Amino acid sequence: MNTAIVFISTAVDQVSEVADRVATMPEVTEVYSVTGAMDLIAIVRTREIDRIADVVTGGINKVPGVTGTTTHLAFRAYSSHDLEAAFSLGE
């Protein structure tokens, strides 16, 4: 499984509408509204790596109200257990 984290910028008055539309896409597993430089973050999961390009450029970017995207591909996933161990202070 391939995972992409997609940062989405939207028109100011269309954040909720864009989130709702993006969340209905089959390869999108989660959409978060966030603070910072972008408005939304979508998690995209596909079997074929080439499919990510189709989802982002042919799907997310074409949603009315989307003004831009930046896509990051995940190399490796860490479970919450692994993260807790990595940041443990020995307590």
Short mmCIF file of C-alpha atoms in Angstrom, two decimals:
data_model
loop_
_atom_site.label_atom_id
_atom_site.label_comp_id
_atom_site.label_asym_id
_atom_site.label_seq_id
_atom_site.Cartn_x
_atom_site.Cartn_y
_atom_site.Cartn_z
CA MET A 1 0.00 0.00 0.00
CA ASN A 2 1.29 3.46 -0.95
CA THR A 3 0.48 6.44 1.27
CA ALA A 4 0.54 10.10 0.32
CA ILE A 5 -0.02 13.04 2.63
CA VAL A 6 -1.58 15.85 0.60
CA PHE A 7 -1.51 19.44 1.87
CA ILE A 8 -4.47 21.31 0.39
CA SER A 9 -4.97 25.07 0.17
CA THR A 10 -8.51 26.28 -0.42
CA ALA A 11 -10.48 29.45 -1.01
CA VAL A 12 -11.15 30.99 2.41
CA ASP A 13 -14.90 30.46 2.26
CA GLN A 14 -14.80 26.89 0.91
CA VAL A 15 -12.76 24.87 3.40
CA SER A 16 -15.69 22.74 4.61
CA GLU A 17 -17.07 22.14 1.13
CA VAL A 18 -13.67 21.08 -0.19
CA ALA A 19 -13.12 18.78 2.81
CA ASP A 20 -16.50 17.12 2.26
CA ARG A 21 -15.83 16.55 -1.47
CA VAL A 22 -12.29 15.25 -0.97
CA ALA A 23 -13.42 12.90 1.82
CA THR A 24 -15.80 11.13 -0.58
CA MET A 25 -12.99 10.06 -2.93
CA PRO A 26 -12.41 6.30 -2.65
CA GLU A 27 -8.62 6.51 -2.17
CA VAL A 28 -8.85 9.25 0.47
CA THR A 29 -8.96 7.65 3.91
CA GLU A 30 -8.89 10.79 6.05
CA VAL A 31 -9.19 14.57 5.73
CA TYR A 32 -8.15 16.97 8.50
CA SER A 33 -8.71 20.70 8.81
CA VAL A 34 -5.51 22.18 10.21
CA THR A 35 -3.81 25.38 11.29
CA GLY A 36 -0.80 26.72 9.46
CA ALA A 37 0.12 27.37 5.86
CA MET A 38 -2.47 24.98 4.41
CA ASP A 39 -6.16 24.47 5.15
CA LEU A 40 -6.57 20.70 4.88
CA ILE A 41 -4.48 17.54 4.97
CA ALA A 42 -5.72 14.45 3.14
CA ILE A 43 -4.34 10.94 3.49
CA VAL A 44 -4.39 9.06 0.18
CA ARG A 45 -3.77 5.30 0.03
CA THR A 46 -3.38 3.39 -3.25
CA ARG A 47 -2.15 -0.02 -4.37
CA GLU A 48 -0.27 1.39 -7.37
CA ILE A 49 2.08 4.35 -6.91
CA ASP A 50 0.97 5.87 -10.25
CA ARG A 51 -2.60 6.07 -8.96
CA ILE A 52 -1.58 8.76 -6.46
CA ALA A 53 -0.91 11.15 -9.35
CA ASP A 54 -4.37 10.43 -10.75
CA VAL A 55 -6.05 11.05 -7.40
CA VAL A 56 -4.21 14.31 -6.73
CA THR A 57 -4.06 15.90 -10.18
CA GLY A 58 -7.22 14.40 -11.61
CA GLY A 59 -9.30 14.45 -8.46
CA ILE A 60 -8.30 16.68 -5.56
CA ASN A 61 -6.93 19.51 -7.71
CA LYS A 62 -10.16 19.64 -9.70
CA VAL A 63 -12.43 20.09 -6.68
CA PRO A 64 -13.98 23.58 -6.81
CA GLY A 65 -12.34 25.77 -4.19
CA VAL A 66 -8.94 24.03 -4.20
CA THR A 67 -6.24 26.62 -4.88
CA GLY A 68 -3.20 24.36 -4.58
CA THR A 69 -1.74 21.11 -3.28
CA THR A 70 1.60 19.76 -2.11
CA THR A 71 2.03 15.99 -2.00
CA HIS A 72 4.38 14.04 0.26
CA LEU A 73 4.95 10.30 -0.17
CA ALA A 74 5.44 8.23 2.97
CA PHE A 75 8.50 5.97 3.07
CA ARG A 76 7.64 4.06 6.22
CA ALA A 77 4.84 3.97 8.81
CA TYR A 78 5.50 3.80 12.52
CA SER A 79 2.92 2.58 14.98
CA SER A 80 2.03 4.65 18.05
CA HIS A 81 3.84 2.02 20.12
CA ASP A 82 7.05 2.58 18.13
CA LEU A 83 6.71 6.35 18.49
CA GLU A 84 6.15 6.12 22.23
CA ALA A 85 9.29 4.02 22.58
CA ALA A 86 11.32 6.39 20.42
CA PHE A 87 10.37 9.42 22.52
CA SER A 88 10.33 7.71 25.91
CA LEU A 89 12.25 9.44 28.65
CA GLY A 90 12.65 6.20 30.59
CA GLU A 91 9.73 6.87 32.89
#
